[in-house]
Each structure stands twice: as C-alpha cells, then as structure tokens.
mmCIF file of C-alpha atoms in Angstrom:
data_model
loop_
_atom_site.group_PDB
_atom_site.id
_atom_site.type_symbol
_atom_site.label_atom_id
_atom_site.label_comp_id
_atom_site.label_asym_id
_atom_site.label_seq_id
_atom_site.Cartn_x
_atom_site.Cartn_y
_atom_site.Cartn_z
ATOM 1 C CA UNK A 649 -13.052 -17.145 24.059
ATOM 2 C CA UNK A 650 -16.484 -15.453 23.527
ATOM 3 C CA UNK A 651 -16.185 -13.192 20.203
ATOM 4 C CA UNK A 652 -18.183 -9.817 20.501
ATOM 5 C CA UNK A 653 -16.622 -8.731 16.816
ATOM 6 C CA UNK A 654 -16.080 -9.717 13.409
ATOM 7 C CA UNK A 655 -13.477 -11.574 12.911
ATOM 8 C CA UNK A 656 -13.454 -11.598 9.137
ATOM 9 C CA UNK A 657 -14.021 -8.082 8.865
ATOM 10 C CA UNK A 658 -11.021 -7.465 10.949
ATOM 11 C CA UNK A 659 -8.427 -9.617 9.890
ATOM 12 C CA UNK A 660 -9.507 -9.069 5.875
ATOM 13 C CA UNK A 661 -8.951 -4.973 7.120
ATOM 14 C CA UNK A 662 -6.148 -5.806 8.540
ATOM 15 C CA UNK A 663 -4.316 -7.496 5.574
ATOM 16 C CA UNK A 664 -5.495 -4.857 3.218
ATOM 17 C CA UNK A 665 -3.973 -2.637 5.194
ATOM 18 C CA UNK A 666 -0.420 -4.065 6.185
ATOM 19 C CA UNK A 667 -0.175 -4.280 2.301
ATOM 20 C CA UNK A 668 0.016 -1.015 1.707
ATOM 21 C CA UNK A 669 3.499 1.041 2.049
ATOM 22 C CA UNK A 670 3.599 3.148 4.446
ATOM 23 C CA UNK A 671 7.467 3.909 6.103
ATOM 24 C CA UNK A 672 7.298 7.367 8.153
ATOM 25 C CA UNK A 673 6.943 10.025 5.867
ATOM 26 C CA UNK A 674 5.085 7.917 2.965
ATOM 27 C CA UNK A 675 1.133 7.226 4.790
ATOM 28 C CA UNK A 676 -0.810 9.494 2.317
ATOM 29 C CA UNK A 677 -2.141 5.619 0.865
ATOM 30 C CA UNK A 678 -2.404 4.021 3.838
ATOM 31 C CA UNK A 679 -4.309 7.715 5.270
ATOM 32 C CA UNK A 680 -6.556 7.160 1.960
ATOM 33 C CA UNK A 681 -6.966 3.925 2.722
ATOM 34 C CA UNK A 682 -8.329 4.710 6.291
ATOM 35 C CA UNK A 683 -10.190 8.047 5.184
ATOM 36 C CA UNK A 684 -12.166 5.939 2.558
ATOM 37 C CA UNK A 685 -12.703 3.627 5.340
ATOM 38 C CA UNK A 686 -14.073 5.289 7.979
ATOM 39 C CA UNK A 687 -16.163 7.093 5.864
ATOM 40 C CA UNK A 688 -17.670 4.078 4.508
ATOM 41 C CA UNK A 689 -18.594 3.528 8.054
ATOM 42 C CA UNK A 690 -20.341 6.540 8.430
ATOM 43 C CA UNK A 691 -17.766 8.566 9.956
ATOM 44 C CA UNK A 692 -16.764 11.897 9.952
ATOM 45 C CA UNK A 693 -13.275 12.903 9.126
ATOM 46 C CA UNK A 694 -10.410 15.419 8.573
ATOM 47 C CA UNK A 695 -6.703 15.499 7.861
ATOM 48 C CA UNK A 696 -4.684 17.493 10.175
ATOM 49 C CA UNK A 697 -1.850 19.475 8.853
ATOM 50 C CA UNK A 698 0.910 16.824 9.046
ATOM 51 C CA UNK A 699 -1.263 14.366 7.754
ATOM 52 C CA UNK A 700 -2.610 12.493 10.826
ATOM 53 C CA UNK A 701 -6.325 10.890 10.154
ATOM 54 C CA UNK A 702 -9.356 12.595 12.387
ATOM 55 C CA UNK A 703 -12.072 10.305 13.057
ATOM 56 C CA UNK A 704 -15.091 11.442 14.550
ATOM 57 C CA UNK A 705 -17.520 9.475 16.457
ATOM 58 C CA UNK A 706 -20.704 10.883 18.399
ATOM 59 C CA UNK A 707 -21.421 10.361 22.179
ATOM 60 C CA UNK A 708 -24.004 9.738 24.217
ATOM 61 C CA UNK A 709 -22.781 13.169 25.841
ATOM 62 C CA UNK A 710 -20.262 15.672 24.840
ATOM 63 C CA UNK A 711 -19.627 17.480 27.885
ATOM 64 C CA UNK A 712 -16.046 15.976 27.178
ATOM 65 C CA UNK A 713 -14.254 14.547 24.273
ATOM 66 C CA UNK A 714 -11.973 11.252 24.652
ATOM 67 C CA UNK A 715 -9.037 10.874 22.289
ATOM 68 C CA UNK A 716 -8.008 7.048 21.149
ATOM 69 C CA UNK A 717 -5.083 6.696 18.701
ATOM 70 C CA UNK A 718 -3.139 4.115 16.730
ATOM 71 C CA UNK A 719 -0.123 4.698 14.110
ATOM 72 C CA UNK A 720 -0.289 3.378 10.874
ATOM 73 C CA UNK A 721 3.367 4.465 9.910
ATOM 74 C CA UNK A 722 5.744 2.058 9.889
ATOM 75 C CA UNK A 723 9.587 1.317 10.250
ATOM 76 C CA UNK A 724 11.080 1.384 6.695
ATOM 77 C CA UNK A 725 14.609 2.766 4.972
ATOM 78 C CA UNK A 726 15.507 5.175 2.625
ATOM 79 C CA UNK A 727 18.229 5.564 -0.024
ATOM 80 C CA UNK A 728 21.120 7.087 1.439
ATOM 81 C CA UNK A 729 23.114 7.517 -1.747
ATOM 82 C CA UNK A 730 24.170 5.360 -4.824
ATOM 83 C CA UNK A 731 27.146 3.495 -4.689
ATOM 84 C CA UNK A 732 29.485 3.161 -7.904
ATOM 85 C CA UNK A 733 28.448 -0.588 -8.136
ATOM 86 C CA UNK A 734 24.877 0.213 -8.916
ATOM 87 C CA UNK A 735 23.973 -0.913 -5.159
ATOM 88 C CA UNK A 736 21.942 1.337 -2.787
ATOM 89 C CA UNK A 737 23.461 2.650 0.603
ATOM 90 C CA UNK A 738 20.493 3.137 2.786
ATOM 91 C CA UNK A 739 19.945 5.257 5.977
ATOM 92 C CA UNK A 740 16.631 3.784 8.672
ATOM 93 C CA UNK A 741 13.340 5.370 9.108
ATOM 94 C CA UNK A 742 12.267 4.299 13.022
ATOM 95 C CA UNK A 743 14.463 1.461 14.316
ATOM 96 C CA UNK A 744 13.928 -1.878 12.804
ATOM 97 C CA UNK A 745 16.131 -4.923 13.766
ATOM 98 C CA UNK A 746 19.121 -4.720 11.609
ATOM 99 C CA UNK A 747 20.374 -8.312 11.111
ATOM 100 C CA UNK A 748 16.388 -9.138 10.233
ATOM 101 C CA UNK A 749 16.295 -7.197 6.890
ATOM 102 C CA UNK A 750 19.292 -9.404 5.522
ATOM 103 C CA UNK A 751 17.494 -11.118 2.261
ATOM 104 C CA UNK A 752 14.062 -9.222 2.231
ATOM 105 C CA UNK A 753 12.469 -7.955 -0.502
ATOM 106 C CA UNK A 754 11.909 -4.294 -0.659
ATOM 107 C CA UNK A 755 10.219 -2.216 -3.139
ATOM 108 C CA UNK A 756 11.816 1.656 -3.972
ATOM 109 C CA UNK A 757 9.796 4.103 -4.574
ATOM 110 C CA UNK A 758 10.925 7.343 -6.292
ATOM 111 C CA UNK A 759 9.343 10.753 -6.265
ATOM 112 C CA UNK A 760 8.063 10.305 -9.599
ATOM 113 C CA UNK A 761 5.964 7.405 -8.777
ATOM 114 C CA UNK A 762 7.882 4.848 -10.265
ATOM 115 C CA UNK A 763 8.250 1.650 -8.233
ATOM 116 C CA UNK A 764 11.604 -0.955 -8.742
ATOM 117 C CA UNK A 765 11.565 -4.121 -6.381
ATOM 118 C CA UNK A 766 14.813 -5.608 -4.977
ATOM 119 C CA UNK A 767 16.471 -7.357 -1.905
ATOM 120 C CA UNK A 768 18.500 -6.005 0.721
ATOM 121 C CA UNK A 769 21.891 -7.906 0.907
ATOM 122 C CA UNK A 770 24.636 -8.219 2.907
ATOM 123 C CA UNK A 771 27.924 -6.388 1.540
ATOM 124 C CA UNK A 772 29.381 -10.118 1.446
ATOM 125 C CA UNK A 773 26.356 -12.114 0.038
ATOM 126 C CA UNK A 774 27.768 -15.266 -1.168
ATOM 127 C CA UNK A 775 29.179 -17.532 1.094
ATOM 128 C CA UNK A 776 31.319 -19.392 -2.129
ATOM 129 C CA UNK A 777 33.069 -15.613 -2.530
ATOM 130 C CA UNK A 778 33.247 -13.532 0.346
ATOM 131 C CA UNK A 779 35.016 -14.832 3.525
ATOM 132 C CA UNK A 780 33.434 -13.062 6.164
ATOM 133 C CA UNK A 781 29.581 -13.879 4.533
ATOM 134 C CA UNK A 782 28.789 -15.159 7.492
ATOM 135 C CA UNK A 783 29.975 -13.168 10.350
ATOM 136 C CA UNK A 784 30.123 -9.051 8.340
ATOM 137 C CA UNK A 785 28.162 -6.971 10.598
ATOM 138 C CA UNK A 786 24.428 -6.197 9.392
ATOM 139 C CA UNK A 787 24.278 -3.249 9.952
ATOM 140 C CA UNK A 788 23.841 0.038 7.638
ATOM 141 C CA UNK A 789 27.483 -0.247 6.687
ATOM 142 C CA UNK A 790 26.988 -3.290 5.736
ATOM 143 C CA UNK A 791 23.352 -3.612 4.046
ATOM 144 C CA UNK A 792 22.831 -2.569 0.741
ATOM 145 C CA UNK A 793 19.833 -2.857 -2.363
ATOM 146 C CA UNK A 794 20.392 -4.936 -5.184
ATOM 147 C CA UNK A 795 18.000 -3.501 -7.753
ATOM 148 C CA UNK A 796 15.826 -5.585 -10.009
ATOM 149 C CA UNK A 797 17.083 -4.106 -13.108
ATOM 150 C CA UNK A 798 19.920 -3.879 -15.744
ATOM 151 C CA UNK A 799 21.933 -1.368 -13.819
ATOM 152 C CA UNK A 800 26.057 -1.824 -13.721
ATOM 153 C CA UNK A 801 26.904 1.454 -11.835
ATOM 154 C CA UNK A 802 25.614 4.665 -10.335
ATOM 155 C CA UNK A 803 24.726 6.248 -13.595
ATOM 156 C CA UNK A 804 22.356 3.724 -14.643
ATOM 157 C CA UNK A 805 20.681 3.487 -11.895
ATOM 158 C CA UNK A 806 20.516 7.283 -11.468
ATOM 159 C CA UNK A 807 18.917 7.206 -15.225
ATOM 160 C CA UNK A 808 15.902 4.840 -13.742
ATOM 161 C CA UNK A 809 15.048 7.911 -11.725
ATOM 162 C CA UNK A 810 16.222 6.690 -8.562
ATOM 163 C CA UNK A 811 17.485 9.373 -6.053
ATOM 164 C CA UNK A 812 18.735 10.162 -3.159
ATOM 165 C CA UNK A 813 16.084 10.071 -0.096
ATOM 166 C CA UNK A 814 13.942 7.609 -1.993
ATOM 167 C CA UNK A 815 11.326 5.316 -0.025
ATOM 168 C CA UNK A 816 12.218 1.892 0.631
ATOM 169 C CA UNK A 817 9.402 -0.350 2.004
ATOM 170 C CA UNK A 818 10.315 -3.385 3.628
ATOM 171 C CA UNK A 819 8.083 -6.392 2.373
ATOM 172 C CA UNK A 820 6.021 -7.229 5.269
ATOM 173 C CA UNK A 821 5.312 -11.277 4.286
ATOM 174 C CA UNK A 822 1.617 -11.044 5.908
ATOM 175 C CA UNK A 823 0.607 -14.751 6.386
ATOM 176 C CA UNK A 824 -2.914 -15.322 8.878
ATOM 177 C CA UNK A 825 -2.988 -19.062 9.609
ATOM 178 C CA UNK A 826 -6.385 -21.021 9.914
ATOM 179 C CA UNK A 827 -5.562 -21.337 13.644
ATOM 180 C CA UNK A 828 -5.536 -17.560 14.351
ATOM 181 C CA UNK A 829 -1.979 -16.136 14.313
ATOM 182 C CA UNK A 830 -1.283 -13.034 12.448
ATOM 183 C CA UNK A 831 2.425 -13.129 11.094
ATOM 184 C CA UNK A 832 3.396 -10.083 9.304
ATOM 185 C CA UNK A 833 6.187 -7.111 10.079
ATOM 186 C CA UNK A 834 4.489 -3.597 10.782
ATOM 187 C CA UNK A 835 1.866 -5.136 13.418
ATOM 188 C CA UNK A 836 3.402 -2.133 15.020
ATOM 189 C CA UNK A 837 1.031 -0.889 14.834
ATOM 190 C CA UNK A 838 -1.302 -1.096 11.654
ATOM 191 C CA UNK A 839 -2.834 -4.325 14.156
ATOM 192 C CA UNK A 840 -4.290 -1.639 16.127
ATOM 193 C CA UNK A 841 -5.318 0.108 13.633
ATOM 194 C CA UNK A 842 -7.351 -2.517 12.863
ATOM 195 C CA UNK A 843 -8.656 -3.064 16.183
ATOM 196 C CA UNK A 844 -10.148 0.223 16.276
ATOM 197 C CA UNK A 845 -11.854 -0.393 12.947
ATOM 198 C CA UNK A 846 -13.314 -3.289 14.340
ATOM 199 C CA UNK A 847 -14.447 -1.416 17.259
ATOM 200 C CA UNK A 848 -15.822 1.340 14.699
ATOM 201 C CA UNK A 849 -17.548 -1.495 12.708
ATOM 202 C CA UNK A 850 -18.950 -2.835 16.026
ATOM 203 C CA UNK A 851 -20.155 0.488 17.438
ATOM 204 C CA UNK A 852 -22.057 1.259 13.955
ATOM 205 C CA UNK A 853 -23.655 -1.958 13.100
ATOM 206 C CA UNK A 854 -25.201 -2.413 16.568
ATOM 207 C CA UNK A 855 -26.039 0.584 16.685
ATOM 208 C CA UNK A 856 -23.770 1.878 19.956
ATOM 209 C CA UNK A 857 -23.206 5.293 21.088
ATOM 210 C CA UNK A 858 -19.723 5.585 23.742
ATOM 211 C CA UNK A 859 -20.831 7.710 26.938
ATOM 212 C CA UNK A 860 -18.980 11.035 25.139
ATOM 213 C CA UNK A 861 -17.816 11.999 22.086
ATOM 214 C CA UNK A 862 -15.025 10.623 20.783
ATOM 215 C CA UNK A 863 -11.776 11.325 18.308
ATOM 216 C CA UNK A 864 -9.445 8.729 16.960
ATOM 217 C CA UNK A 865 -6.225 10.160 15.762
ATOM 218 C CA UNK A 866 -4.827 7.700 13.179
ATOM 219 C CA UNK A 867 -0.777 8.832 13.120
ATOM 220 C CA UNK A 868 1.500 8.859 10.844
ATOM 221 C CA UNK A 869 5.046 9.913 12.431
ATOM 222 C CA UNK A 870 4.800 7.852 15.638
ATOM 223 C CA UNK A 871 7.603 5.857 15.007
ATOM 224 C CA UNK A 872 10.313 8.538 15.114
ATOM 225 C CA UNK A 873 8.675 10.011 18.191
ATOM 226 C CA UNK A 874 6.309 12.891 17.229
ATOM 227 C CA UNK A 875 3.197 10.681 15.936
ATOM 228 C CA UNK A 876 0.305 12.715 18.229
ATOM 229 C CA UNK A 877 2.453 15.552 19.674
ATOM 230 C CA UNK A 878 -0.609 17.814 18.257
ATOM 231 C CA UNK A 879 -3.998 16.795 19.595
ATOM 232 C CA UNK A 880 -7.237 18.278 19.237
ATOM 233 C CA UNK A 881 -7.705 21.127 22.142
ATOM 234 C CA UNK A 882 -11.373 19.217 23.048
ATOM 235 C CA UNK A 883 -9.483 16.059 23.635
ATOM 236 C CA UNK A 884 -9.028 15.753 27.871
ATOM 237 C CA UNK A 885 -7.824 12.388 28.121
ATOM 238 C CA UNK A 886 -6.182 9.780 25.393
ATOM 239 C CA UNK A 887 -5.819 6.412 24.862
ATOM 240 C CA UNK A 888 -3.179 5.193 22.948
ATOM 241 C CA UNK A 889 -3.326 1.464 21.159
ATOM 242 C CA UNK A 890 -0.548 0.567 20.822
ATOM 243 C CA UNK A 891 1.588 -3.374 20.343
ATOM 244 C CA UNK A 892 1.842 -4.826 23.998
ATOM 245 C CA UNK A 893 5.362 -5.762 24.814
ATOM 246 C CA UNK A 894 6.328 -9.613 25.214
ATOM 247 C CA UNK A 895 9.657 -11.224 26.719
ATOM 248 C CA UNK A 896 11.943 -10.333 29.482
ATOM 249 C CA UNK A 897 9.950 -10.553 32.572
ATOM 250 C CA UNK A 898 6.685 -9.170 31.309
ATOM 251 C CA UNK A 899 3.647 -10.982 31.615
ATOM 252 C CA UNK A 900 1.919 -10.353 28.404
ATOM 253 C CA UNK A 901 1.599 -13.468 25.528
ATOM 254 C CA UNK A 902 0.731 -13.376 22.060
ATOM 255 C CA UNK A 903 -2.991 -14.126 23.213
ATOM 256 C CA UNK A 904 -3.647 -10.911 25.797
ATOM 257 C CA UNK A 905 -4.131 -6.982 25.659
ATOM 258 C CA UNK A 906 -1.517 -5.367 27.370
ATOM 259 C CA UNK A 907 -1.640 -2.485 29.711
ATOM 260 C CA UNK A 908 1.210 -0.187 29.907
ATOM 261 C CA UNK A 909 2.161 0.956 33.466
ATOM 262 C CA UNK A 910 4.870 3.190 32.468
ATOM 263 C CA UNK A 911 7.472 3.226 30.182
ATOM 264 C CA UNK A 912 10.558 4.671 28.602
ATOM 265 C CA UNK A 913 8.753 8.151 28.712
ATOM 266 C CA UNK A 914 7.563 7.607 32.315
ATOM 267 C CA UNK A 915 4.222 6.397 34.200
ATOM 268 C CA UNK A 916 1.106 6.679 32.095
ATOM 269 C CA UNK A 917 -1.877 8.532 34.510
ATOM 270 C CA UNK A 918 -2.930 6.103 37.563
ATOM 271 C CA UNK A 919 -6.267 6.738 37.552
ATOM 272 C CA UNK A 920 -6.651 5.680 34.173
ATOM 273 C CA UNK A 921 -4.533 2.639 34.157
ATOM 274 C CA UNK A 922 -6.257 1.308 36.937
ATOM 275 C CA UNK A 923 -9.647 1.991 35.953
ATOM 276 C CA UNK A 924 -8.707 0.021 32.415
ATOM 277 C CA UNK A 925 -7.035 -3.231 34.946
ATOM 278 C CA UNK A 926 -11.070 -3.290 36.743
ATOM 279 C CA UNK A 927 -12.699 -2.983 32.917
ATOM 280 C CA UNK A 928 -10.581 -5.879 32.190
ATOM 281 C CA UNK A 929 -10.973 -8.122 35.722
ATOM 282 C CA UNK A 930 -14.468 -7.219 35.298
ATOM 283 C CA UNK A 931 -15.005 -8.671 31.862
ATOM 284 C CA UNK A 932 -12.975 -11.381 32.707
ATOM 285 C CA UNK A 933 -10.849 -10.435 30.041
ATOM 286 C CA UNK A 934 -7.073 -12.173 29.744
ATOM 287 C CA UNK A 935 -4.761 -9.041 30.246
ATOM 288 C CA UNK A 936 -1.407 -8.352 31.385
ATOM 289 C CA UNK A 937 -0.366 -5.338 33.294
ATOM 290 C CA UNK A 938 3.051 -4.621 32.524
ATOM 291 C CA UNK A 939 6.092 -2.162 31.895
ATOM 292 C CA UNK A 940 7.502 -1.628 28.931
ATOM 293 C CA UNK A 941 11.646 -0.948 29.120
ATOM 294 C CA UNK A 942 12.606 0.660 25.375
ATOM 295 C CA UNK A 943 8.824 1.680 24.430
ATOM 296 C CA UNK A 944 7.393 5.481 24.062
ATOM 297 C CA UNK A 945 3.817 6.037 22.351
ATOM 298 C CA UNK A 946 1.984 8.701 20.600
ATOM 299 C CA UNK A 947 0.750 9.533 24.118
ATOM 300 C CA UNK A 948 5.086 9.910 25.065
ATOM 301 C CA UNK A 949 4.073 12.192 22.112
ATOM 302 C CA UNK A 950 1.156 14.242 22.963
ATOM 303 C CA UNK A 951 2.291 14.847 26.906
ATOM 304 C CA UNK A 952 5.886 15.970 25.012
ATOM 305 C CA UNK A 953 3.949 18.355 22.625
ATOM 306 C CA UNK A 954 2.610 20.367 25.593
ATOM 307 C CA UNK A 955 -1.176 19.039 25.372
ATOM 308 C CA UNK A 956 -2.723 19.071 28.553
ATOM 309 C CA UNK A 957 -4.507 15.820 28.858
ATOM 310 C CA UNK A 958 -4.042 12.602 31.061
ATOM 311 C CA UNK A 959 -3.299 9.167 29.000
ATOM 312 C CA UNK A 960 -2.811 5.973 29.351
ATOM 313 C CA UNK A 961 -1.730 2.643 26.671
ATOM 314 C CA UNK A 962 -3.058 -0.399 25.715
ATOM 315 C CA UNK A 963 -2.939 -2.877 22.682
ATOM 316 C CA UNK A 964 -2.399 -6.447 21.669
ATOM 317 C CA UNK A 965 0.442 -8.978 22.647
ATOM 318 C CA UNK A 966 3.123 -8.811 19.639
ATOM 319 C CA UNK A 967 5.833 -11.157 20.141
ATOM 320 C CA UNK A 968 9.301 -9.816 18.235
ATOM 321 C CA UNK A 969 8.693 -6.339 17.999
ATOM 322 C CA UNK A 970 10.840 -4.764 15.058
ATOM 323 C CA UNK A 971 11.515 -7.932 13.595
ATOM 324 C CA UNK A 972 9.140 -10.485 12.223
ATOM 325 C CA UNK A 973 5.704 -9.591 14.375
ATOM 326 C CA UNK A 974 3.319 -12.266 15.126
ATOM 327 C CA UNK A 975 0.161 -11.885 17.235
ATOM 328 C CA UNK A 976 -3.120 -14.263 17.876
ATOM 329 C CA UNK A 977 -6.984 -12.560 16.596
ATOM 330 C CA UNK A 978 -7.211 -13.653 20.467
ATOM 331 C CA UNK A 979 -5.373 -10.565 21.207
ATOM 332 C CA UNK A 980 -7.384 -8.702 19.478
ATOM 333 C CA UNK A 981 -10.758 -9.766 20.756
ATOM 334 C CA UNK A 982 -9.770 -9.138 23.930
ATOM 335 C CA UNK A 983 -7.881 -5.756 23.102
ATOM 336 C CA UNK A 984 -11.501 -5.113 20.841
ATOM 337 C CA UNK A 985 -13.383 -5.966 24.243
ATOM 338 C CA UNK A 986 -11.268 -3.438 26.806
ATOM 339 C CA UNK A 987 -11.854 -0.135 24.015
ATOM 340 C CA UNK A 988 -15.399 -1.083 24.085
ATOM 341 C CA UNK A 989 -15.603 -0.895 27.588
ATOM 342 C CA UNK A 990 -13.989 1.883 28.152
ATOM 343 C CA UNK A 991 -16.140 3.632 25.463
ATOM 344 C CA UNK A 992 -19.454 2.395 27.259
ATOM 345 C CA UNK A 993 -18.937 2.141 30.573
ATOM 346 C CA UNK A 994 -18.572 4.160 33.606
#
C-alpha cells in the first residue's frame, strides 16, 4: 500500500482523541479538542448552536460549497437512578451492545465536575454466590455500577454528588498494534474524525486547495439520530464519513473504505455514489461497495432535517460495530485517499 499521509500524525490524533469522553450530550472536550485542532492547522472555525464543530477550508472556487462530516459523539450510559444498595441503575445513550459492557470500567461524571471510576456488573456477579451468574440477562435490568468508593446505600452515594442523569463513559481500551490495527470502542466514529484531520493536515502541509470551498461539520448528536439535521444553507451536497459496515454478506474488511449504497434511511444520491466507486477504481484504491442493513448517518440526518442537498457515505472498514471496534491504518489510507480525491478532482 502506497501511503500519501502521515501515519503518525493520524493515529497519535486519533488516540488523543478516543481518550477523551464524549457520550451524546457530553462533546464540549472532545469539540475543544477539535476546535484547538483545526485551528492549529490554520483553519477557520465556529460552533453552531447545538454544539456541532464548523471547519472551514478555502477552494480553488466557491461558486459552490461541499459539506464533509464525521461524529465525534459516542455511545455511552447515564445514571438512571440510585438503587438502595449503593449500585447505579443506568438508562443507554445510542445503542451499544449490551452483553459487551459486562466488566468494563466506566468513569461517572457529575454536573459538578467531579469524576468517580467504577465497573459495570452484572446483577449476579459472582459465580460462587449467585446461581444464574452465568446465564441473567445483560441487559439494563440487569447491569448496574459498582462505584469506586466507600458507599453502603443510596444516601452515601447521593452525598458524593452523584445524581440522577449523570454521564457514564464507557472505557474505550484503545490499543494500536505495531502491525497496524486500531482496537478501541468509539471508532464509531472518532476514526473518521481522524481521517479528516489527516486529510486537513495533508491539504495544509502540501499546500492543496479542493476545487470549491469546503465545510466539515464535526457532530455531536449523531448517534441518537439528529447529528447534522442542521447544515449550513451554502452546503449543496455532503459527504458523510462514517464506519463502513463488515459481516453478513457485505464485502467490506477491516483493510477497505466502504461506500454506502443505501441504507436503513434509504439510497444515498446515485450520481454521487457512483462518481466516488470511479475515484476509487481509478486510484486503484481497495473499496467495497456495499449496503448497510441497521445503519443511518448524519446525512439520514441532514435529508430528515429538511436541507436540500444530495449526499452520499463513506468511511473505513470497522469490524464489531457497537462492541469492541477494530480497524487496520490500511483503512484509513485508503478512506484518506477517496476524500482527497473527491476534494481535487473532477
């Protein structure tokens, strides 16, 4: 594989970023983050009113304006209420895999700042105690948080400050191997984030203008469905990036960008799609064309919101979406390589 970017650059972004919390509805860091960023870069940028990131990036031409977009919200939980036990009863921000959170760490973070790590458990934890340890249900009547501190009841813990509707971020265990694989939850989508930094990075140091003027729309509520619903007026046509889908009969691997064909939320614009499938051939780039069966993106999002644009959806392989993501930097090179094209070329 020929490599047009920088790899370091990406995958050090990347980690740096996948460390910081950010369940729907808690992304002013990551947003920071990003903002700080970009700017660094030479960027110009703005905050829309619900908190989604506006990067700016001159064209060659601005007799239109493209839109790209990634989410850097995650799936995370929130306290539902405080049991009598001391335990935390916890309601789901986005959908992550149930049965996967059994034994995590998590941290909780209350509106006061204060942070408090813990695990989420199983209702029967112990195997040498509880009958049914191994066959209760994980699910959210059956998950709870043991807190990392002192606490014997719902008083206690409610004197640590902890409250009802509380974050709880999911530890997201990011490991990159020295053979390329990025293992980590929340590559959904904070690994395109990163590919669109690296295309930012790319586009700066050498110098590169895209053929028209461009805004990225970093979002923050995509994963409970309204992440780009409100796009810039300027912006005719957007391009979501977005995890590619792996398993069931799609063709995509951990080591190719995906592009969407349709998917829960319908057919993404033809004209588009195929134009991105003859980028790719032409490059000689590994891709998959594919559709997606359970999937909606922040363009689902921006076509829902009444926006009048066209769209279409791209991004890296991602094996076990929801759970425990892994992906391979070839994935992103060649995700890196297709925005780049369709940037620069006609």
């Amino acid at each position: 594989m020929k490599e047009m970017f920088d790899r370091t650059y990406v995958l050090t972004f990347a980690q740096k970023l996948l460390a910081i919390d950010s369940p729907s509805g808690y992304t002013h860091h990551a947003i920071a983050f990003l903002k700080k960023e970009a700017q660094t870069l030479g960027y110009k940028t703005a905050l829309n009113e619900k908190g989604n990131l506006l990067i700016y990036v001159s064209g060659a031409s601005s007799e239109k304006t493209i839109g790209l977009s990634a989410h850097t919200d995650t799936l995370g939980l929130m306290v539902r209420s405080i049991k009598e036990s001391g335990t935390l009863a916890l309601t789901t921000l986005g959908g992550p895999i149930l049965p996967t959170l059994d034994g995590e760490y998590c941290r909780i973070i209350t509106r006061s700042n204060k942070v408090y790590s813990g695990t989420i458990l199983s209702t029967s934890p112990a195997t040498h105690v509880y009958p049914d340890a191994a066959s209760v249900p994980r699910d959210l009547e059956h998950l709870e948080v043991r807190i990392d501190e002192m606490v014997k009841n719902k008083e206690a813990v409610k004197k640590l400050g902890i409250a009802n509707g509380d974050i709880v971020a999911i530890d997201p265990k990011t490991t990159v191997t020295e053979n390329g694989f990025i293992k980590s939850r929340f590559l959904d989508d904070k690994i395109s984030v990163s590919v669109l930094f690296g295309v930012l990075q790319y586009l700066r140091k050498h110098d590169v203008k895209p053929n028209y003027d461009c805004i990225i729309m970093i979002s923050t509520y995509e994963e409970v469905g309204h992440g780009a619903s409100c796009m810039p007026k300027e912006v005719s046509e957007l391009l979501a990036v977005d995890m590619g889908c792996i398993g069931l009969d799609l063709d995509c691997t951990e080591y190719d960008v995906s592009i969407c064909a349709k998917d829960s939320s319908g057919p993404y614009d033809y004209a588009m799609t195929s134009h991105l499938v003859k980028l790719a051939q032409k490059h000689d780039l590994h891709y998959a064309l594919d559709i997606y069966p359970f999937y909606g993106s922040d363009v689902s999002a921006a076509l829902r919101g009444g926006n009048d644009l066209r769209g279409a959806l791209i991004g890296p392989g991602v094996h076990a979406s929801h759970g425990m993501e892994r992906t391979h930097y070839e994935a992103l090179e060649q995700t890196m390589q297709l925005v780049l094209a369709y940037l620069c070329e006609a």
